[in-house]
């Protein structure tokens, strides 16, 4: 098995015949600013939801929307029941999307350079329809979206990292080989799950680290 050390330099990993690079979304391509979302929900009178973000809770409401077990309207309805807010779906979606910061020009350029260099790029994210639509239509330029061969999203697959099945499905559907694939993520558990399937990994300690470390 390729149990690559979590902090092995990317230039070392990339000497191993890597042909495919799988990127996480939050904390790797786009930034996450929980305080912005907390403040936005507080302004709507949704302090109970803000507490979810403060506590980094991934069960219950956030877990179900991430796995596609409820849709956006259902998510907003549950918040209204939890908080007695009169906020609209649109207002709550905006508050939740405030979590996401920009895809910088620097990160976007590095993605395009990697594609130009011949790597096949994929996206694998634990996310929800609200966040992905915001990324696809607001944060990501068209050329960045087109740089990805395929996009794999937890809410569409009803699977989430670090479940090994999500990695196996990606490999099966794309036909790429694990030992020719590099997975970049900021979550240690996700990294370890990919390693167990012989996928090369890079644990991204800070959002721009991969852009500095990844050779072309």
Coordinates of N, CA, C and O in Angstrom, one line a residue, residues 9 26 35-37 44 50 55-56 62 68 72 75 83 99 106 134 154 161 163-166 169 177 200 206 215:
X9 N 6.7 16.1 1.0 CA 6.6 17.2 0.0 C 6.0 16.8 -1.3 O 6.2 15.7 -1.8
X26 N -13.4 22.9 0.0 CA -13.2 23.8 1.0 C -11.9 23.6 1.7 O -11.6 22.5 2.1
X35 N -16.9 32.7 10.7 CA -17.4 33.9 11.4 C -18.4 34.7 10.5 O -19.4 35.2 11.0
X36 N -18.1 34.7 9.2 CA -19.0 35.4 8.3 C -20.4 34.8 8.3 O -21.4 35.5 8.3
X37 N -20.4 33.5 8.3 CA -21.7 32.8 8.2 C -22.4 32.9 9.6 O -23.6 33.1 9.6
X44 N -30.2 37.1 11.0 CA -31.6 36.6 10.7 C -32.3 36.0 11.9 O -33.4 35.5 11.8
X50 N -26.1 29.2 14.1 CA -24.8 29.7 14.4 C -24.0 28.8 15.3 O -22.8 28.6 15.2
X55 N -19.7 25.1 17.0 CA -19.3 23.8 17.6 C -18.8 22.8 16.5 O -18.4 21.7 16.8
X56 N -18.7 23.3 15.2 CA -18.2 22.4 14.1 C -19.0 21.1 14.1 O -18.5 20.0 13.8
X62 N -26.8 19.6 9.2 CA -25.7 19.8 8.2 C -25.3 18.4 7.5 O -25.0 18.4 6.3
X68 N -27.4 14.8 0.8 CA -28.5 14.9 -0.1 C -29.8 14.2 0.4 O -30.7 13.9 -0.4
X72 N -32.6 21.9 -0.4 CA -32.4 23.2 0.1 C -33.6 23.7 0.8 O -33.5 24.3 1.9
X75 N -34.0 22.1 4.1 CA -33.0 22.6 5.0 C -33.5 23.9 5.7 O -33.4 24.1 6.9
X83 N -35.7 27.8 14.9 CA -35.4 29.2 15.3 C -36.6 30.1 15.4 O -36.5 31.2 15.9
X99 N -20.2 31.4 4.3 CA -19.0 30.6 4.8 C -17.9 30.5 3.8 O -16.7 30.5 4.1
X106 N -4.7 33.3 -8.0 CA -3.5 32.5 -7.9 C -3.9 31.0 -7.9 O -3.3 30.2 -8.7
X134 N -23.2 28.0 -5.6 CA -22.5 29.3 -5.3 C -21.1 29.2 -5.9 O -20.6 30.2 -6.6
X154 N -20.7 15.0 -2.6 CA -21.4 14.1 -1.6 C -22.9 14.1 -1.7 O -23.5 13.1 -1.6
X161 N -16.8 11.6 2.3 CA -15.5 11.3 2.9 C -15.6 11.4 4.4 O -16.4 12.2 4.9
X163 N -15.7 8.0 4.1 CA -16.2 6.7 3.7 C -15.4 6.2 2.4 O -15.4 6.9 1.4
X164 N -14.9 5.0 2.5 CA -14.0 4.5 1.4 C -14.9 4.3 0.1 O -14.3 4.4 -1.0
X165 N -16.2 4.2 0.3 CA -17.0 3.9 -0.9 C -17.0 5.1 -1.9 O -17.1 4.9 -3.1
X166 N -16.8 6.3 -1.3 CA -16.8 7.5 -2.2 C -15.6 7.5 -3.1 O -15.6 7.9 -4.3
X169 N -15.9 4.7 -5.7 CA -16.8 5.1 -6.8 C -16.2 6.0 -7.8 O -16.3 5.9 -9.0
X177 N -6.3 5.0 -12.2 CA -5.6 4.0 -11.3 C -5.2 4.7 -10.0 O -4.8 5.9 -10.1
X200 N -2.2 8.1 -3.7 CA -1.2 9.0 -3.1 C -1.9 10.2 -2.6 O -2.9 10.6 -3.1
X206 N -2.4 24.5 5.0 CA -3.0 25.8 4.8 C -3.5 25.9 3.4 O -2.9 25.3 2.5
X215 N 4.9 21.0 -8.0 CA 5.7 21.3 -9.1 C 5.0 21.2 -10.5 O 4.0 20.5 -10.5

